[in-house]
CSV table of C-alpha atoms in Angstrom, one decimal:
chain,number,residue,atom,x,y,z
A,1,UNK,CA,-74.4,19.4,-26.7
A,2,UNK,CA,-75.9,22.7,-25.4
A,3,UNK,CA,-76.6,25.8,-27.2
A,4,UNK,CA,-73.5,27.5,-28.7
A,5,UNK,CA,-71.7,24.1,-28.8
A,6,UNK,CA,-71.0,24.0,-25.1
A,7,UNK,CA,-70.3,20.5,-23.9
A,8,UNK,CA,-71.9,19.2,-20.7
A,9,UNK,CA,-69.0,18.4,-18.4
A,10,UNK,CA,-68.9,16.3,-15.2
A,11,UNK,CA,-66.9,17.4,-12.2
A,12,UNK,CA,-67.0,15.9,-8.7
A,13,UNK,CA,-70.2,14.0,-9.4
A,14,UNK,CA,-72.1,17.0,-10.8
A,15,UNK,CA,-72.9,17.7,-14.5
A,16,UNK,CA,-72.3,21.3,-15.6
A,17,UNK,CA,-73.6,22.9,-18.7
A,18,UNK,CA,-70.1,23.7,-20.0
A,19,UNK,CA,-66.5,23.1,-19.3
A,20,UNK,CA,-66.1,26.7,-18.2
A,21,UNK,CA,-68.8,26.1,-15.5
A,22,UNK,CA,-67.1,22.9,-14.3
A,23,UNK,CA,-63.7,24.6,-14.2
A,24,UNK,CA,-65.3,27.5,-12.2
A,25,UNK,CA,-66.7,24.9,-9.7
A,26,UNK,CA,-63.3,23.3,-9.4
A,27,UNK,CA,-61.7,26.6,-8.7
A,28,UNK,CA,-64.3,27.3,-6.0
A,29,UNK,CA,-63.5,23.9,-4.4
A,30,UNK,CA,-59.9,25.0,-4.2
A,31,UNK,CA,-61.0,28.2,-2.6
A,32,UNK,CA,-63.0,26.3,-0.1
A,33,UNK,CA,-60.0,24.2,0.8
A,34,UNK,CA,-58.0,27.4,1.2
A,35,UNK,CA,-60.8,28.7,3.5
A,36,UNK,CA,-61.4,31.7,1.2
A,37,UNK,CA,-65.0,30.5,0.4
A,38,UNK,CA,-67.4,28.8,2.8
A,39,UNK,CA,-69.5,27.1,0.1
A,40,UNK,CA,-71.6,27.5,-3.0
A,41,UNK,CA,-74.8,26.4,-4.6
A,42,UNK,CA,-75.4,25.8,-8.3
A,43,UNK,CA,-78.4,26.3,-10.6
A,44,UNK,CA,-80.2,28.5,-8.0
A,45,UNK,CA,-83.8,29.4,-9.1
A,46,UNK,CA,-84.8,33.1,-9.0
A,47,UNK,CA,-88.5,33.4,-10.0
A,48,UNK,CA,-89.7,36.9,-11.1
A,49,UNK,CA,-93.3,37.8,-10.4
A,50,UNK,CA,-95.4,40.8,-11.6
A,51,UNK,CA,-98.8,41.4,-10.1
A,52,UNK,CA,-98.5,38.0,-8.3
A,53,UNK,CA,-98.0,36.2,-11.7
A,54,UNK,CA,-94.8,34.4,-12.4
A,55,UNK,CA,-93.2,35.9,-15.5
A,56,UNK,CA,-90.1,33.8,-15.7
A,57,UNK,CA,-87.5,31.9,-13.7
A,58,UNK,CA,-83.8,32.8,-13.8
A,59,UNK,CA,-81.3,29.9,-13.2
A,60,UNK,CA,-78.2,31.4,-11.6
A,61,UNK,CA,-75.1,29.3,-12.2
A,62,UNK,CA,-73.4,30.0,-8.8
A,63,UNK,CA,-74.4,31.4,-5.5
A,64,UNK,CA,-71.1,31.7,-3.5
A,65,UNK,CA,-70.7,32.4,0.2
A,66,UNK,CA,-67.4,34.0,1.0
A,67,UNK,CA,-65.5,33.5,4.2
A,68,UNK,CA,-66.9,36.8,5.6
A,69,UNK,CA,-70.5,35.6,4.9
A,70,UNK,CA,-71.0,37.8,1.9
A,71,UNK,CA,-73.0,36.1,-0.9
A,72,UNK,CA,-71.9,36.6,-4.5
A,73,UNK,CA,-74.0,35.7,-7.5
A,74,UNK,CA,-72.1,34.6,-10.6
A,75,UNK,CA,-73.3,33.5,-14.0
A,76,UNK,CA,-70.8,31.9,-16.4
A,77,UNK,CA,-71.1,33.0,-20.0
A,78,UNK,CA,-68.9,31.9,-22.9
A,79,UNK,CA,-70.7,33.2,-25.9
A,80,UNK,CA,-71.6,36.8,-25.6
A,81,UNK,CA,-73.4,37.6,-28.9
A,82,UNK,CA,-76.8,37.1,-30.5
A,83,UNK,CA,-80.3,37.2,-29.3
A,84,UNK,CA,-79.9,34.6,-26.5
A,85,UNK,CA,-77.2,36.8,-24.9
A,86,UNK,CA,-79.5,39.8,-25.2
A,87,UNK,CA,-82.3,37.9,-23.5
A,88,UNK,CA,-79.9,36.8,-20.7
A,89,UNK,CA,-78.9,40.5,-20.1
A,90,UNK,CA,-82.6,41.6,-19.9
A,91,UNK,CA,-83.5,38.8,-17.5
A,92,UNK,CA,-80.4,39.5,-15.4
A,93,UNK,CA,-81.4,43.2,-15.1
A,94,UNK,CA,-84.9,42.2,-14.1
A,95,UNK,CA,-83.6,39.8,-11.4
A,96,UNK,CA,-81.2,42.4,-10.1
A,97,UNK,CA,-84.0,45.0,-9.8
A,98,UNK,CA,-86.6,42.5,-8.4
A,99,UNK,CA,-84.3,41.1,-5.7
A,100,UNK,CA,-82.0,44.1,-5.2
A,101,UNK,CA,-78.9,42.0,-6.0
A,102,UNK,CA,-75.9,42.3,-8.3
A,103,UNK,CA,-75.1,39.3,-10.6
A,104,UNK,CA,-71.5,39.1,-11.8
A,105,UNK,CA,-70.7,37.6,-15.2
A,106,UNK,CA,-67.6,35.5,-15.7
């Protein structure tokens, strides 16, 4: 059991932190078969450094490459309350600023 009672869920030989993440991966696989998405990576590490010192690492749920080559960053969130969610939002803002990217939340 993960935090917020999310159940680890296996899909296609991979274990995801929640059923919602596994369902998202399944949907991406359907989009790959439909040739709308070229591919995706899961649990991509985005370290953040300040003054050459690693401050934290951000584990992104999905890095998706669309058919036009555009890369989308997506984090899956089920529970959107409490201090853990506030920390997530702060880390997401830091990563977006540090890397010059936009992280979508599903």
